[in-house]
Short mmCIF file of C-alpha atoms in Angstrom, two decimals:
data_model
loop_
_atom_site.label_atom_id
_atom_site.label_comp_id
_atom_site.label_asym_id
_atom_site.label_seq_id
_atom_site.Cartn_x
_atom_site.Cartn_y
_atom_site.Cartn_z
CA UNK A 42 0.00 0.00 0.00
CA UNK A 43 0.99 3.91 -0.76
CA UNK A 44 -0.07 5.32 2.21
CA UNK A 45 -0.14 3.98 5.55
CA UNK A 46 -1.32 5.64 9.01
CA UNK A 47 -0.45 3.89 12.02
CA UNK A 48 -1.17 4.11 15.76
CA UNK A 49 2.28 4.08 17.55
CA UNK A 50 3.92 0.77 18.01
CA UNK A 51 2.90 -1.01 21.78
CA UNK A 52 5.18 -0.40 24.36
CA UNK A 53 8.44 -2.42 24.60
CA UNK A 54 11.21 -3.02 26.91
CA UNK A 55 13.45 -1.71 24.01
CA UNK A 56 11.56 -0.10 20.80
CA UNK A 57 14.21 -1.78 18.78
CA UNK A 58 13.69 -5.44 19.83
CA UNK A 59 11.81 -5.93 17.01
CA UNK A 60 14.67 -5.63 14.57
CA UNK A 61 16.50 -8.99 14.95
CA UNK A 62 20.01 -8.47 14.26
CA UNK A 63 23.07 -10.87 14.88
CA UNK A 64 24.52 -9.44 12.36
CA UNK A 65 27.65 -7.04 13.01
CA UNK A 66 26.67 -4.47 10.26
CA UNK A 67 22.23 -4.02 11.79
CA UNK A 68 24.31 -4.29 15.17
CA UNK A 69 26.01 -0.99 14.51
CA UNK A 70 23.58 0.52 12.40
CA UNK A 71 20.97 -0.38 15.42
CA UNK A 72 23.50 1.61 17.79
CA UNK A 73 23.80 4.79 15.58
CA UNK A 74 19.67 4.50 15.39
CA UNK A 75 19.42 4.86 18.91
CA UNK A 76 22.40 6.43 19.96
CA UNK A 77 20.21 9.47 17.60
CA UNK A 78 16.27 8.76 18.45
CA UNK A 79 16.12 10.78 21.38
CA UNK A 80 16.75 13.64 19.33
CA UNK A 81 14.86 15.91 16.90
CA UNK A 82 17.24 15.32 14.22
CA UNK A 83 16.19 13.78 10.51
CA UNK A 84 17.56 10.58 10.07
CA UNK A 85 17.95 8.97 6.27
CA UNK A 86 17.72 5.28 6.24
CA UNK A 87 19.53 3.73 3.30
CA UNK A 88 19.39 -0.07 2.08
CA UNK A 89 17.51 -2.00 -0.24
CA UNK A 90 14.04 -3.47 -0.34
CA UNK A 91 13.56 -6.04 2.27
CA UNK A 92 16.53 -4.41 4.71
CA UNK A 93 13.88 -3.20 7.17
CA UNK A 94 13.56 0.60 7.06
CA UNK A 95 10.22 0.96 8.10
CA UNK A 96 10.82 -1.58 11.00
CA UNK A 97 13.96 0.81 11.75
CA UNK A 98 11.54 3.82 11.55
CA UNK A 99 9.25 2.61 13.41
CA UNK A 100 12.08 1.53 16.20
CA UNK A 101 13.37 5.46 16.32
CA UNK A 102 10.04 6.78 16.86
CA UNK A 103 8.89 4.63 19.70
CA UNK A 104 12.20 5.38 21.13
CA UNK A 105 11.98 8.85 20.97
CA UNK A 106 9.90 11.78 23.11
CA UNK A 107 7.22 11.14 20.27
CA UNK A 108 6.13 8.09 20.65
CA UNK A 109 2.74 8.62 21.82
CA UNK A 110 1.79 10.59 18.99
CA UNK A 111 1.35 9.27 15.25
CA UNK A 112 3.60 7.63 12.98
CA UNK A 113 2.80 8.16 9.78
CA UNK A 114 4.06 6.57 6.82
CA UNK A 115 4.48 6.94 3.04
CA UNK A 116 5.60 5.57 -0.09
CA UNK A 117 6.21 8.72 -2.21
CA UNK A 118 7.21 6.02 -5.46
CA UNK A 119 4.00 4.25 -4.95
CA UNK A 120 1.73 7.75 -5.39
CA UNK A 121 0.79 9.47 -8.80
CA UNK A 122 3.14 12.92 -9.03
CA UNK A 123 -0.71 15.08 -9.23
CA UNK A 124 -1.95 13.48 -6.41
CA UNK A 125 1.29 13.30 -4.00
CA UNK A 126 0.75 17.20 -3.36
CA UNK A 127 -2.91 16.71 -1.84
CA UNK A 128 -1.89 13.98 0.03
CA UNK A 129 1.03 15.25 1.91
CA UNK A 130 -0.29 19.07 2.06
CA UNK A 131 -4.08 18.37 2.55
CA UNK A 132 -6.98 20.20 0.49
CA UNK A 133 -9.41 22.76 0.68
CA UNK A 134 -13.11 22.09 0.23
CA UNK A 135 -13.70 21.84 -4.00
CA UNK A 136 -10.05 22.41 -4.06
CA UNK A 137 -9.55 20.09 -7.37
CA UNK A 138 -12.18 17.76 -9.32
CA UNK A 139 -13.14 15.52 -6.79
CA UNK A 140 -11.68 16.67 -4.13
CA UNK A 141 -13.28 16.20 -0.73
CA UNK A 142 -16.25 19.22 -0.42
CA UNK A 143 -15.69 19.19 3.27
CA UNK A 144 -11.24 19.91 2.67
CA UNK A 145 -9.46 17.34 3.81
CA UNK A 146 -5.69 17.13 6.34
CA UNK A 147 -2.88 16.12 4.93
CA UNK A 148 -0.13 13.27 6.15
CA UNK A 149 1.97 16.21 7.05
CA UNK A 150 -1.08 17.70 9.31
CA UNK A 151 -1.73 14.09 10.48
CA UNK A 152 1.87 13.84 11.87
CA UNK A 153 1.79 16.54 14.30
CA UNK A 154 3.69 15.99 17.22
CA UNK A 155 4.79 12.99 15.91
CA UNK A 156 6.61 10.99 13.00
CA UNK A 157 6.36 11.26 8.98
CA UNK A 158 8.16 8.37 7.53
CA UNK A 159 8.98 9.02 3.49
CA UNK A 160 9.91 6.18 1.87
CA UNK A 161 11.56 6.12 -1.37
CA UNK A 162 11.97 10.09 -0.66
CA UNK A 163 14.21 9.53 -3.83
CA UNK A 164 11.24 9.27 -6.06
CA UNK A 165 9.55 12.68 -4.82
CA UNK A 166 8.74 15.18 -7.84
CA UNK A 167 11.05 18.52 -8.14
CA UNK A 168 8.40 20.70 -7.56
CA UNK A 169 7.71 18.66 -4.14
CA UNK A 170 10.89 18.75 -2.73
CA UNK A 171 10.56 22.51 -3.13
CA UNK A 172 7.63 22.58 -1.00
CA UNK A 173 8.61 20.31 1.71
CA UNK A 174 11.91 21.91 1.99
CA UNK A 175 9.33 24.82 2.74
CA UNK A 176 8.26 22.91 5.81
CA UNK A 177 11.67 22.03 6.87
CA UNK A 178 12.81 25.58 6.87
CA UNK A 179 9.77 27.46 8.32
CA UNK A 180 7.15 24.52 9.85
CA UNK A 181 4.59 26.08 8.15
CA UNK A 182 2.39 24.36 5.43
CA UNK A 183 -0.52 25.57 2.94
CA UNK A 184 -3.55 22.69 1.90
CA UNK A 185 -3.80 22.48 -2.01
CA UNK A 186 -6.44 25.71 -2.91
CA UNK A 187 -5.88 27.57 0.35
CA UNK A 188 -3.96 30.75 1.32
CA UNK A 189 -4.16 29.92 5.37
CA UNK A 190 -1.05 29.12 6.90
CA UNK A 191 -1.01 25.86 9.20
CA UNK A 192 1.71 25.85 11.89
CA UNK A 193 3.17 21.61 11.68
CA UNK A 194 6.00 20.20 14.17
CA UNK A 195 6.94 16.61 12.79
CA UNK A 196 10.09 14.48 13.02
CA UNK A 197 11.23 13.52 9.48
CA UNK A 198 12.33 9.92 8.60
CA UNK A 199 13.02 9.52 5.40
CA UNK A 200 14.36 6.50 3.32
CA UNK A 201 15.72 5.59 0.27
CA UNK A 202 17.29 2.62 -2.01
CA UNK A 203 18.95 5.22 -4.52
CA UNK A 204 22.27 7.17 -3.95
CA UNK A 205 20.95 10.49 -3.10
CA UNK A 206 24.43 11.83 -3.36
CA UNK A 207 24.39 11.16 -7.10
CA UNK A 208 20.85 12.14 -7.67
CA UNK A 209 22.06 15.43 -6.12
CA UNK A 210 25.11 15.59 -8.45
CA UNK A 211 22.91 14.96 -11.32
CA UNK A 212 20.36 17.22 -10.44
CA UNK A 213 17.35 15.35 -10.01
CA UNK A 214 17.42 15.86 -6.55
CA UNK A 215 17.65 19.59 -4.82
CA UNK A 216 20.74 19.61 -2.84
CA UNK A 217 19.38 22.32 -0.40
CA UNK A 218 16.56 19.80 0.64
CA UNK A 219 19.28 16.77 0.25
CA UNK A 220 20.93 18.36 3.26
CA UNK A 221 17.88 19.30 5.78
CA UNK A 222 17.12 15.93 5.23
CA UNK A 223 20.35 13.92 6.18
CA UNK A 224 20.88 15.18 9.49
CA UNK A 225 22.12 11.43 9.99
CA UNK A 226 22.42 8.61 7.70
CA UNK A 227 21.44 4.65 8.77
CA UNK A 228 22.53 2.08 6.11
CA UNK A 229 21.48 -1.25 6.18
CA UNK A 230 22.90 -4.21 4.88
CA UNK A 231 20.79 -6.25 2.64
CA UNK A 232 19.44 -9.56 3.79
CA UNK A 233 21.60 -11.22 1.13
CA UNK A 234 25.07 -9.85 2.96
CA UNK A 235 23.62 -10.55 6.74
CA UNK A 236 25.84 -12.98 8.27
CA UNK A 237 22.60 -13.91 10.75
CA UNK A 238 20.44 -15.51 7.71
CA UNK A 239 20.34 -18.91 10.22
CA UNK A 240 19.73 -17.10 13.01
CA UNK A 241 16.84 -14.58 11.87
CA UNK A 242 15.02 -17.60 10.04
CA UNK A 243 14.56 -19.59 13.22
CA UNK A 244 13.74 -16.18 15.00
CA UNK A 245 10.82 -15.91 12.57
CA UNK A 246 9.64 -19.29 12.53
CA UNK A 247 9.26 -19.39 16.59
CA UNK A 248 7.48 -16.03 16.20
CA UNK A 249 5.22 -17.66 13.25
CA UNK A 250 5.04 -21.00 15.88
CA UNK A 251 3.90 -18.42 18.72
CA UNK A 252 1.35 -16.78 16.51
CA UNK A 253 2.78 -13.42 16.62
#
């Protein structure tokens, strides 16, 4: 799915206990994760499909001062360029053809006080990475056909398969936003590379045996 909206994770003894990780590489990049969740810095998460970003997102929100507020979370690659906009930013009443006559919040608005999780921030539109550097900069956001300003405090996670740093080089990604977003960088190894493979298939299979 696109879009997801979640209600924070249940309480654990350690928010990242879900991530199983035997492996010396999610070992370390588990430590930098926390060592950084307390904070109200933007973290990047890089690593290919299957690596467990959102699990990592997920982990540095519940450890962090926000974690009984919402984590949202969203696929910008998995979202039609027009309709990204109104989804993120919120509409107006009648703002567009078919737009919601009653105006509608946007997953920005709907992260207040808490998380927005961007995955495959890579794949975001020029002309959107303009307008959530916007919110970056200022906090301040504008629904799609309105000229009132909305006031938004959220904790960016954003994460990626693509090397950003090339993307920036080749300018299809803006370099200004490209650096509000990587206050800290989390790379994950790919499940192929994990030296743990053993070890995180029996984890799975007692969690699938315990009905979790």
């Amino acid at each position: 799915r696109a879009l997801r909206a979640s209600s924070p994770p249940p309480a654990r003894t350690d928010p990242f206990g879900a991530l199983f990780a035997e492996d010396p590489t999610l070992t370390e990049a588990i430590t930098r994760a926390r060592r950084f969740a307390a904070t109200a810095v933007p973290v990047v998460l890089l690593g290919e499909t299957g690596s467990g970003k959102e699990l990592m997102a997920q982990a540095i929100h519940a450890a962090s001062p926000r974690a009984e507020r919402a984590f949202i979370a969203m696929n910008c690659g998995a979202v039609a360029p027009q309709l990204l906009e109104s989804e993120l930013f919120g509409a107006a009443p009648h703002a567009f053809t078919g737009a919601d006559p009653k105006g509608r919040q946007g997953l920005i608005e709907a992260a207040h006080g808490g998380t927005l999780f961007l995955d495959e921030v890579a794949e975001m539109p020029t002309p959107m990475q303009a307008a959530l550097l916007r919110v970056l900069e200022c906090g301040e956001l504008r629904r799609v056909g309105e000229t009132a300003v909305r006031r938004v405090d959220v904790r960016l996670v954003c994460a990626t398969c693509r090397d950003l740093p090339a993307l920036v080089r080749d300018g299809r990604f803006r370099s200004d936003l490209y650096y509000r977003l990587r206050g800290v960088t989390v790379t994950l190894p790919p499940l192929r590379a994990r030296a743990d493979l053993v070890g995180l298939a029996r984890h799975l299979l007692a969690r699938l045996d315990a009905g979790a």
